[in-house]
mmCIF file of C-alpha atoms in Angstrom:
data_model
loop_
_atom_site.group_PDB
_atom_site.id
_atom_site.type_symbol
_atom_site.label_atom_id
_atom_site.label_comp_id
_atom_site.label_asym_id
_atom_site.label_seq_id
_atom_site.Cartn_x
_atom_site.Cartn_y
_atom_site.Cartn_z
ATOM 1 C CA MET A 1365 -7.110 -5.957 -1.912
ATOM 2 C CA VAL A 1366 -3.881 -4.156 -3.073
ATOM 3 C CA PHE A 1367 -3.928 -1.723 -0.202
ATOM 4 C CA ASP A 1368 -4.155 -4.743 2.251
ATOM 5 C CA ILE A 1369 -0.905 -6.421 0.470
ATOM 6 C CA TRP A 1370 0.651 -2.998 0.556
ATOM 7 C CA LYS A 1371 0.117 -2.352 4.429
ATOM 8 C CA GLN A 1372 1.275 -5.953 5.337
ATOM 9 C CA ILE A 1373 4.441 -5.415 3.414
ATOM 10 C CA ARG A 1374 5.159 -2.208 4.695
ATOM 11 C CA ALA A 1375 4.742 -3.606 8.272
ATOM 12 C CA LYS A 1376 7.149 -6.287 7.518
ATOM 13 C CA SER A 1377 4.536 -8.901 7.658
ATOM 14 C CA PHE A 1378 5.617 -11.162 4.800
ATOM 15 C CA THR A 1379 4.310 -14.450 3.218
ATOM 16 C CA PRO A 1380 6.462 -17.054 1.403
ATOM 17 C CA LEU A 1381 4.557 -16.942 -1.803
ATOM 18 C CA TYR A 1382 3.138 -13.873 -3.776
ATOM 19 C CA LEU A 1383 1.299 -14.258 -6.941
ATOM 20 C CA LEU A 1384 0.786 -10.973 -9.014
ATOM 21 C CA TYR A 1385 -0.970 -10.734 -12.312
ATOM 22 C CA GLY A 1386 -3.313 -8.385 -14.250
ATOM 23 C CA THR A 1387 -3.372 -5.924 -16.630
ATOM 24 C CA GLU A 1388 -2.621 -2.938 -14.462
ATOM 25 C CA PRO A 1389 1.274 -2.941 -14.752
ATOM 26 C CA TYR A 1390 1.908 0.006 -12.048
ATOM 27 C CA LEU A 1391 0.187 -1.951 -9.196
ATOM 28 C CA ILE A 1392 2.253 -4.915 -10.093
ATOM 29 C CA ASN A 1393 5.641 -3.117 -10.609
ATOM 30 C CA GLU A 1394 4.705 -0.980 -7.201
ATOM 31 C CA THR A 1395 4.246 -4.427 -4.936
ATOM 32 C CA LYS A 1396 7.782 -5.673 -6.382
ATOM 33 C CA GLN A 1397 9.429 -2.461 -5.401
ATOM 34 C CA LEU A 1398 7.690 -2.278 -1.964
ATOM 35 C CA LEU A 1399 8.807 -5.933 -1.484
ATOM 36 C CA ILE A 1400 12.256 -5.125 -2.360
ATOM 37 C CA ASN A 1401 12.470 -2.081 0.083
ATOM 38 C CA HIS A 1402 11.121 -3.691 3.013
ATOM 39 C CA ALA A 1403 12.274 -7.398 2.598
ATOM 40 C CA LEU A 1404 15.813 -6.466 2.056
ATOM 41 C CA SER A 1405 18.353 -3.899 3.266
ATOM 42 C CA PRO A 1406 20.299 -2.084 0.396
ATOM 43 C CA GLU A 1407 23.449 -4.554 1.547
ATOM 44 C CA GLU A 1408 21.467 -7.563 0.852
ATOM 45 C CA ILE A 1409 20.091 -6.972 -2.528
ATOM 46 C CA ASP A 1410 23.223 -7.798 -4.493
ATOM 47 C CA PHE A 1411 23.507 -11.049 -2.822
ATOM 48 C CA ASN A 1412 19.507 -12.136 -2.090
ATOM 49 C CA LEU A 1413 17.604 -10.763 -4.779
ATOM 50 C CA SER A 1414 17.208 -13.034 -7.865
ATOM 51 C CA SER A 1415 14.872 -12.531 -10.744
ATOM 52 C CA TYR A 1416 14.037 -15.505 -13.565
ATOM 53 C CA ASP A 1417 12.153 -15.233 -16.814
ATOM 54 C CA LEU A 1418 10.118 -18.681 -16.578
ATOM 55 C CA GLU A 1419 10.065 -18.949 -20.359
ATOM 56 C CA GLU A 1420 13.644 -19.152 -20.583
ATOM 57 C CA THR A 1421 14.746 -20.629 -16.951
ATOM 58 C CA SER A 1422 13.270 -23.877 -15.768
ATOM 59 C CA ILE A 1423 11.499 -23.959 -12.554
ATOM 60 C CA GLU A 1424 13.902 -26.258 -11.102
ATOM 61 C CA THR A 1425 16.688 -23.764 -11.199
ATOM 62 C CA ALA A 1426 14.688 -21.036 -9.471
ATOM 63 C CA LEU A 1427 13.796 -23.394 -6.866
ATOM 64 C CA GLU A 1428 17.236 -24.272 -6.224
ATOM 65 C CA ASP A 1429 17.948 -20.774 -5.480
ATOM 66 C CA ALA A 1430 14.645 -20.403 -3.231
ATOM 67 C CA GLU A 1431 16.297 -23.455 -1.221
ATOM 68 C CA THR A 1432 19.619 -22.024 -0.899
ATOM 69 C CA PHE A 1433 20.237 -19.885 2.641
ATOM 70 C CA PRO A 1434 20.530 -16.175 2.509
ATOM 71 C CA PHE A 1435 23.729 -14.690 2.091
ATOM 72 C CA MET A 1436 24.421 -12.052 5.087
ATOM 73 C CA GLY A 1437 20.476 -11.437 5.545
ATOM 74 C CA GLU A 1438 17.652 -13.122 6.842
ATOM 75 C CA ARG A 1439 15.743 -13.785 3.750
ATOM 76 C CA ARG A 1440 16.068 -14.330 0.109
ATOM 77 C CA LEU A 1441 13.669 -12.543 -2.310
ATOM 78 C CA ILE A 1442 12.938 -14.292 -5.809
ATOM 79 C CA PHE A 1443 10.920 -12.911 -8.611
ATOM 80 C CA LEU A 1444 9.430 -15.641 -10.880
ATOM 81 C CA HIS A 1445 8.124 -13.602 -14.317
ATOM 82 C CA ASN A 1446 5.662 -15.097 -16.875
ATOM 83 C CA PRO A 1447 4.555 -18.157 -15.087
ATOM 84 C CA PHE A 1448 2.823 -19.221 -18.403
ATOM 85 C CA PHE A 1449 1.897 -22.579 -16.913
ATOM 86 C CA LEU A 1450 -0.780 -21.021 -14.678
ATOM 87 C CA THR A 1451 -2.604 -19.807 -17.773
ATOM 88 C CA ALA A 1452 -4.504 -21.177 -20.866
ATOM 89 C CA GLU A 1453 -2.298 -19.298 -23.283
ATOM 90 C CA LYS A 1454 0.083 -20.956 -25.599
ATOM 91 C CA SER A 1455 3.651 -19.972 -24.678
ATOM 92 C CA LYS A 1456 6.704 -19.783 -26.757
ATOM 93 C CA ALA A 1457 8.960 -20.908 -23.870
ATOM 94 C CA LYS A 1458 12.252 -22.456 -24.598
ATOM 95 C CA VAL A 1459 12.356 -24.617 -21.655
ATOM 96 C CA GLU A 1460 10.201 -27.558 -20.063
ATOM 97 C CA HIS A 1461 9.311 -27.364 -16.532
ATOM 98 C CA ASN A 1462 9.077 -30.024 -13.780
ATOM 99 C CA LEU A 1463 5.905 -28.860 -12.274
ATOM 100 C CA SER A 1464 5.525 -31.796 -10.003
ATOM 101 C CA ARG A 1465 8.882 -30.263 -8.388
ATOM 102 C CA LEU A 1466 6.618 -26.691 -7.812
ATOM 103 C CA GLU A 1467 3.769 -28.414 -6.538
ATOM 104 C CA SER A 1468 6.104 -29.995 -3.934
ATOM 105 C CA TYR A 1469 7.802 -26.887 -3.048
ATOM 106 C CA LEU A 1470 4.342 -25.170 -2.383
ATOM 107 C CA LYS A 1471 3.452 -27.720 -0.071
ATOM 108 C CA ASP A 1472 6.491 -26.946 2.179
ATOM 109 C CA PRO A 1473 8.164 -23.450 1.133
ATOM 110 C CA ALA A 1474 11.411 -22.625 2.299
ATOM 111 C CA PRO A 1475 11.079 -20.357 5.445
ATOM 112 C CA TYR A 1476 13.836 -17.800 4.516
ATOM 113 C CA THR A 1477 12.628 -17.293 0.976
ATOM 114 C CA ILE A 1478 10.045 -15.048 -0.603
ATOM 115 C CA ILE A 1479 8.759 -16.370 -3.971
ATOM 116 C CA VAL A 1480 6.904 -13.841 -6.173
ATOM 117 C CA PHE A 1481 5.082 -15.033 -9.492
ATOM 118 C CA SER A 1482 4.423 -12.323 -11.816
ATOM 119 C CA GLY A 1483 2.751 -12.029 -15.160
ATOM 120 C CA ALA A 1484 0.722 -9.578 -16.920
ATOM 121 C CA TYR A 1485 -2.280 -12.034 -17.659
ATOM 122 C CA GLU A 1486 -5.788 -10.841 -18.038
ATOM 123 C CA LYS A 1487 -6.909 -14.177 -16.267
ATOM 124 C CA LEU A 1488 -5.418 -17.580 -14.890
ATOM 125 C CA ASP A 1489 -6.570 -20.878 -16.052
ATOM 126 C CA GLU A 1490 -8.527 -21.871 -12.978
ATOM 127 C CA ARG A 1491 -9.014 -25.477 -14.194
ATOM 128 C CA LYS A 1492 -5.300 -26.432 -13.489
ATOM 129 C CA LYS A 1493 -4.733 -27.834 -10.311
ATOM 130 C CA LEU A 1494 -1.427 -25.855 -10.073
ATOM 131 C CA THR A 1495 -3.249 -22.415 -10.390
ATOM 132 C CA LYS A 1496 -5.621 -23.637 -7.667
ATOM 133 C CA GLN A 1497 -2.714 -24.734 -5.343
ATOM 134 C CA ILE A 1498 -0.782 -21.081 -5.594
ATOM 135 C CA LYS A 1499 -3.920 -19.091 -5.382
ATOM 136 C CA LYS A 1500 -4.386 -21.276 -1.981
ATOM 137 C CA SER A 1501 -1.057 -20.825 -0.757
ATOM 138 C CA ALA A 1502 -0.094 -17.557 -1.901
ATOM 139 C CA SER A 1503 -0.925 -13.798 -1.334
ATOM 140 C CA VAL A 1504 -2.831 -12.847 -4.690
ATOM 141 C CA LEU A 1505 -2.975 -9.701 -6.216
ATOM 142 C CA GLU A 1506 -4.860 -9.238 -9.076
ATOM 143 C CA ALA A 1507 -3.960 -5.948 -10.724
ATOM 144 C CA LYS A 1508 -7.213 -4.596 -12.188
ATOM 145 C CA LYS A 1509 -8.013 -1.102 -13.017
ATOM 146 C CA LEU A 1510 -8.651 0.870 -9.893
ATOM 147 C CA ASN A 1511 -12.515 2.083 -9.613
ATOM 148 C CA GLU A 1512 -13.015 5.916 -8.581
ATOM 149 C CA SER A 1513 -13.152 5.163 -5.049
ATOM 150 C CA GLU A 1514 -9.772 2.864 -5.081
ATOM 151 C CA LEU A 1515 -8.113 5.532 -7.183
ATOM 152 C CA LYS A 1516 -8.952 8.505 -4.504
ATOM 153 C CA VAL A 1517 -7.535 6.314 -1.722
ATOM 154 C CA TRP A 1518 -4.670 5.798 -3.554
ATOM 155 C CA ILE A 1519 -4.202 9.397 -4.552
ATOM 156 C CA ARG A 1520 -4.355 10.293 -0.798
ATOM 157 C CA ASP A 1521 -2.270 7.682 0.209
ATOM 158 C CA ARG A 1522 0.313 8.563 -2.166
ATOM 159 C CA ALA A 1523 0.248 12.291 -1.150
ATOM 160 C CA ALA A 1524 0.500 11.156 2.554
ATOM 161 C CA ALA A 1525 3.581 9.043 1.481
ATOM 162 C CA ASN A 1526 5.228 12.461 0.156
ATOM 163 C CA GLY A 1527 4.324 14.140 3.237
ATOM 164 C CA VAL A 1528 1.677 16.217 2.107
ATOM 165 C CA GLN A 1529 -2.199 16.267 2.392
ATOM 166 C CA ILE A 1530 -4.541 16.811 -0.589
ATOM 167 C CA ASP A 1531 -7.973 18.399 -0.432
ATOM 168 C CA GLU A 1532 -10.836 16.283 -1.499
ATOM 169 C CA GLU A 1533 -11.780 18.674 -4.480
ATOM 170 C CA ALA A 1534 -7.957 18.880 -5.617
ATOM 171 C CA VAL A 1535 -8.330 14.881 -5.658
ATOM 172 C CA GLU A 1536 -11.309 15.189 -8.046
ATOM 173 C CA LEU A 1537 -9.956 17.654 -10.261
ATOM 174 C CA MET A 1538 -6.707 15.633 -10.405
ATOM 175 C CA LEU A 1539 -8.597 12.838 -11.909
ATOM 176 C CA THR A 1540 -10.448 14.953 -14.320
ATOM 177 C CA LEU A 1541 -7.228 16.737 -15.668
ATOM 178 C CA ALA A 1542 -4.619 13.941 -15.725
ATOM 179 C CA GLY A 1543 -6.968 11.013 -16.096
ATOM 180 C CA THR A 1544 -6.819 7.571 -14.439
ATOM 181 C CA ASN A 1545 -3.302 6.355 -15.698
ATOM 182 C CA LEU A 1546 -1.449 5.715 -12.363
ATOM 183 C CA PHE A 1547 1.866 6.170 -13.948
ATOM 184 C CA MET A 1548 1.094 9.636 -15.083
ATOM 185 C CA LEU A 1549 -0.828 10.196 -11.897
ATOM 186 C CA THR A 1550 2.287 9.321 -9.979
ATOM 187 C CA SER A 1551 4.673 11.581 -11.708
ATOM 188 C CA GLU A 1552 1.917 14.676 -11.247
ATOM 189 C CA LEU A 1553 1.327 13.858 -7.725
ATOM 190 C CA ASP A 1554 5.050 13.859 -6.754
ATOM 191 C CA LYS A 1555 5.364 17.209 -8.667
ATOM 192 C CA LEU A 1556 2.847 18.470 -6.738
ATOM 193 C CA SER A 1557 4.127 17.367 -3.503
ATOM 194 C CA LEU A 1558 7.367 18.840 -4.175
ATOM 195 C CA TYR A 1559 5.598 22.260 -4.741
ATOM 196 C CA ALA A 1560 3.364 22.161 -1.735
ATOM 197 C CA GLU A 1561 6.378 21.103 0.346
ATOM 198 C CA ASP A 1562 6.324 24.021 2.811
ATOM 199 C CA GLU A 1563 2.632 24.348 3.080
ATOM 200 C CA LYS A 1564 2.074 20.439 3.160
ATOM 201 C CA ARG A 1565 -1.299 20.689 1.408
ATOM 202 C CA ILE A 1566 -2.262 20.413 -2.093
ATOM 203 C CA ASP A 1567 -5.425 22.530 -3.137
ATOM 204 C CA VAL A 1568 -7.375 23.173 -6.169
ATOM 205 C CA LYS A 1569 -5.424 26.155 -7.184
ATOM 206 C CA ILE A 1570 -2.199 24.232 -7.337
ATOM 207 C CA VAL A 1571 -3.599 21.389 -9.026
ATOM 208 C CA GLU A 1572 -5.148 23.934 -11.724
ATOM 209 C CA GLN A 1573 -1.880 25.602 -12.145
ATOM 210 C CA LEU A 1574 0.718 22.625 -12.270
ATOM 211 C CA VAL A 1575 -0.953 19.451 -13.407
ATOM 212 C CA SER A 1576 -0.305 18.573 -17.066
ATOM 213 C CA ARG A 1577 -3.017 17.668 -19.384
ATOM 214 C CA SER A 1578 -2.793 14.650 -21.568
ATOM 215 C CA LEU A 1579 -4.131 15.142 -25.283
ATOM 216 C CA GLU A 1580 -7.076 13.111 -23.991
ATOM 217 C CA GLN A 1581 -7.844 15.068 -21.301
ATOM 218 C CA ASN A 1582 -7.521 18.960 -23.215
ATOM 219 C CA ILE A 1583 -10.101 17.039 -25.641
ATOM 220 C CA PHE A 1584 -12.256 16.464 -22.711
ATOM 221 C CA THR A 1585 -12.161 19.739 -21.479
ATOM 222 C CA LEU A 1586 -12.606 21.036 -25.256
ATOM 223 C CA VAL A 1587 -15.761 19.072 -25.567
ATOM 224 C CA ASP A 1588 -16.913 20.097 -22.238
ATOM 225 C CA LYS A 1589 -16.767 23.538 -23.510
ATOM 226 C CA ILE A 1590 -18.849 22.409 -26.309
ATOM 227 C CA VAL A 1591 -21.464 20.785 -24.247
ATOM 228 C CA HIS A 1592 -21.955 24.169 -22.222
ATOM 229 C CA ARG A 1593 -22.121 25.969 -25.598
ATOM 230 C CA ASN A 1594 -18.699 27.816 -24.774
ATOM 231 C CA ILE A 1595 -17.397 28.003 -28.491
ATOM 232 C CA GLU A 1596 -14.791 30.696 -27.688
ATOM 233 C CA GLU A 1597 -13.230 28.512 -24.751
ATOM 234 C CA ALA A 1598 -13.408 25.483 -27.216
ATOM 235 C CA LEU A 1599 -11.387 27.524 -29.809
ATOM 236 C CA ARG A 1600 -8.837 28.590 -27.376
ATOM 237 C CA ILE A 1601 -8.327 24.868 -26.382
ATOM 238 C CA TYR A 1602 -8.010 24.022 -29.828
ATOM 239 C CA TYR A 1603 -5.548 26.462 -30.789
ATOM 240 C CA ASP A 1604 -3.458 25.793 -27.858
ATOM 241 C CA LEU A 1605 -3.282 22.190 -29.208
ATOM 242 C CA LEU A 1606 -2.230 23.356 -32.518
ATOM 243 C CA LYS A 1607 0.679 25.431 -30.778
ATOM 244 C CA LEU A 1608 1.582 22.185 -29.294
ATOM 245 C CA ASN A 1609 2.111 20.758 -32.618
ATOM 246 C CA GLU A 1610 -0.620 18.100 -31.856
ATOM 247 C CA GLU A 1611 -2.284 16.656 -35.460
ATOM 248 C CA PRO A 1612 -5.611 17.983 -36.442
ATOM 249 C CA ILE A 1613 -6.400 14.527 -37.635
ATOM 250 C CA LYS A 1614 -5.506 13.066 -34.350
ATOM 251 C CA ILE A 1615 -7.154 15.721 -32.443
ATOM 252 C CA LEU A 1616 -10.398 14.744 -34.779
ATOM 253 C CA ALA A 1617 -10.016 11.361 -33.719
ATOM 254 C CA VAL A 1618 -9.937 11.866 -30.184
ATOM 255 C CA ILE A 1619 -13.192 14.396 -30.068
ATOM 256 C CA THR A 1620 -15.145 11.871 -32.084
ATOM 257 C CA ASN A 1621 -14.207 8.924 -29.659
ATOM 258 C CA GLN A 1622 -15.121 11.320 -26.769
ATOM 259 C CA PHE A 1623 -18.664 11.969 -28.412
ATOM 260 C CA ARG A 1624 -18.752 8.207 -29.458
ATOM 261 C CA LEU A 1625 -18.355 7.682 -25.587
ATOM 262 C CA ILE A 1626 -21.063 10.189 -24.801
ATOM 263 C CA TYR A 1627 -23.475 8.551 -27.370
ATOM 264 C CA GLN A 1628 -22.902 4.977 -26.019
ATOM 265 C CA VAL A 1629 -23.154 5.831 -22.455
ATOM 266 C CA LYS A 1630 -26.548 7.775 -23.079
ATOM 267 C CA GLU A 1631 -27.903 4.836 -24.876
ATOM 268 C CA LEU A 1632 -26.700 2.171 -22.607
ATOM 269 C CA ALA A 1633 -28.084 4.067 -19.440
ATOM 270 C CA ARG A 1634 -31.466 4.163 -21.264
ATOM 271 C CA ARG A 1635 -31.630 0.410 -21.511
ATOM 272 C CA GLY A 1636 -30.893 0.460 -17.663
ATOM 273 C CA TYR A 1637 -27.600 -0.607 -17.485
ATOM 274 C CA GLY A 1638 -25.415 1.050 -14.211
ATOM 275 C CA GLN A 1639 -22.144 2.679 -14.659
ATOM 276 C CA ASN A 1640 -20.196 0.052 -13.810
ATOM 277 C CA GLN A 1641 -22.133 -2.353 -16.161
ATOM 278 C CA ILE A 1642 -21.428 0.272 -19.082
ATOM 279 C CA ALA A 1643 -17.870 0.500 -18.150
ATOM 280 C CA GLY A 1644 -17.350 -3.102 -18.443
ATOM 281 C CA TYR A 1645 -19.320 -3.444 -21.725
ATOM 282 C CA ILE A 1646 -17.666 -0.796 -23.535
ATOM 283 C CA LYS A 1647 -14.110 -1.237 -22.008
ATOM 284 C CA ALA A 1648 -13.503 2.379 -20.413
ATOM 285 C CA HIS A 1649 -12.850 3.300 -16.956
ATOM 286 C CA PRO A 1650 -15.668 3.863 -14.568
ATOM 287 C CA PHE A 1651 -14.585 7.465 -14.063
ATOM 288 C CA ARG A 1652 -14.572 8.187 -17.742
ATOM 289 C CA VAL A 1653 -18.038 6.708 -17.697
ATOM 290 C CA LYS A 1654 -19.297 8.869 -15.075
ATOM 291 C CA LEU A 1655 -18.135 12.308 -16.654
ATOM 292 C CA ALA A 1656 -19.529 11.214 -19.993
ATOM 293 C CA ALA A 1657 -22.706 10.575 -18.284
ATOM 294 C CA GLY A 1658 -22.702 13.886 -16.945
ATOM 295 C CA GLN A 1659 -21.922 15.384 -20.333
ATOM 296 C CA ALA A 1660 -24.517 13.296 -21.967
ATOM 297 C CA LYS A 1661 -27.411 14.584 -20.233
ATOM 298 C CA LEU A 1662 -26.844 17.782 -21.896
ATOM 299 C CA PHE A 1663 -27.465 16.462 -25.303
ATOM 300 C CA SER A 1664 -30.910 15.089 -27.007
ATOM 301 C CA ASP A 1665 -30.581 11.922 -29.134
ATOM 302 C CA GLU A 1666 -30.887 14.068 -32.109
ATOM 303 C CA GLU A 1667 -28.063 16.535 -31.342
ATOM 304 C CA LEU A 1668 -25.610 13.734 -30.707
ATOM 305 C CA VAL A 1669 -26.371 11.927 -34.135
ATOM 306 C CA GLN A 1670 -26.200 15.317 -35.831
ATOM 307 C CA ILE A 1671 -22.637 15.522 -34.285
ATOM 308 C CA MET A 1672 -21.467 12.212 -35.095
ATOM 309 C CA ASN A 1673 -22.777 12.977 -38.771
ATOM 310 C CA LEU A 1674 -20.638 16.266 -38.782
ATOM 311 C CA LEU A 1675 -17.666 14.561 -37.195
ATOM 312 C CA ALA A 1676 -17.804 11.754 -39.830
ATOM 313 C CA ASP A 1677 -17.993 14.411 -42.865
ATOM 314 C CA ALA A 1678 -14.894 16.086 -41.320
ATOM 315 C CA ASP A 1679 -12.986 13.036 -41.123
ATOM 316 C CA TYR A 1680 -13.987 12.063 -44.666
ATOM 317 C CA GLN A 1681 -13.043 15.669 -45.811
ATOM 318 C CA MET A 1682 -9.571 15.437 -43.988
ATOM 319 C CA LYS A 1683 -8.442 12.342 -45.171
ATOM 320 C CA THR A 1684 -9.739 12.638 -49.028
ATOM 321 C CA GLY A 1685 -10.232 16.601 -49.506
ATOM 322 C CA GLY A 1686 -7.742 19.390 -50.097
ATOM 323 C CA MET A 1687 -9.011 22.032 -47.527
ATOM 324 C CA ASN A 1688 -6.881 22.531 -44.709
ATOM 325 C CA LYS A 1689 -7.030 20.227 -42.022
ATOM 326 C CA ALA A 1690 -6.667 22.633 -39.127
ATOM 327 C CA LEU A 1691 -9.661 24.759 -40.623
ATOM 328 C CA LEU A 1692 -11.767 21.600 -40.676
ATOM 329 C CA ILE A 1693 -12.067 21.235 -37.227
ATOM 330 C CA GLU A 1694 -12.892 25.166 -36.661
ATOM 331 C CA LEU A 1695 -15.712 24.608 -39.236
ATOM 332 C CA PHE A 1696 -17.032 21.826 -37.161
ATOM 333 C CA LEU A 1697 -17.093 23.827 -33.872
ATOM 334 C CA PHE A 1698 -18.761 26.823 -35.542
ATOM 335 C CA LYS A 1699 -21.348 24.433 -37.067
ATOM 336 C CA LEU A 1700 -21.787 22.827 -33.624
ATOM 337 C CA ASN A 1701 -22.278 26.229 -32.300
ATOM 338 C CA ARG A 1702 -24.741 27.600 -34.893
ATOM 339 C CA ASN A 1703 -26.814 24.441 -34.438
ATOM 340 C CA ALA A 1704 -27.066 24.965 -30.991
ATOM 341 C CA LEU A 1705 -28.052 28.289 -31.226
ATOM 342 C CA GLU A 1706 -30.756 27.431 -33.785
ATOM 343 C CA SER A 1707 -32.154 24.799 -31.648
ATOM 344 C CA LYS A 1708 -32.795 27.139 -28.654
#
């Protein structure tokens, strides 16, 4: 697990080989930075840190570097990017690799060198002998999207690293407002930590005041107001988005995506799927599915079908008609409110 590998690196307990792959770039980048910060002193970086792109440089060249004694330090740190030969993907690599040379090195790696294989690959080719050998020899980080509990652990750890404590309710609100993108969460947490430097504590009030909302999160809040039949607040958020120069057609697209998600979650839940299964099936983050599931309970099937029809009609008019685009979303919100009142 990523937190275990980070803990070992911070304790300066290194392995000669690391394999970092997956589709969550933040986790890969953070692991690389931790290795640089803890394996080398600032003075050693210029001499003992190397980086190679294996689509442009042969593995033999990189291994010659790995077998060279470190200069003015205890160890060398070498990043090997894009090890395409561990996947089933076709590569446009400009070089050929002597992979038997790598197989020999894996059996007896240099004790003074840390080699890090790194690639943004969703999966590796487990049928290949070399892939099996590296996975057996290396510390492996499969950089997948963190689930909700892992995100909460990460937020608390990041806050603690910044010297502050974050309340549990504040963690929950951060995820709701800022989303699950780790780069955005890092930026927001670092900002909140600076603000809370004196009190050493981040609470709900600070999160509510300072966290920046993405368009998607603003739309989620807007939809939440619609769900709870609060048309005035929904309109206020919509007008705020227009003041931020968000395009009505983009706002409509995100509203549509959110209601589509609610509809899908409701339908799949009825078929007996769990939240993690739904997340995998529709390729959405489990936390988004959890929030959508809560919203889905407040709509009947008929209401959701009616809303999707209203959104499709607004989209058609926005793309083909002469009506003011901003006004079309207002009309959608008013129709939604009127239909909700009539159904009571």
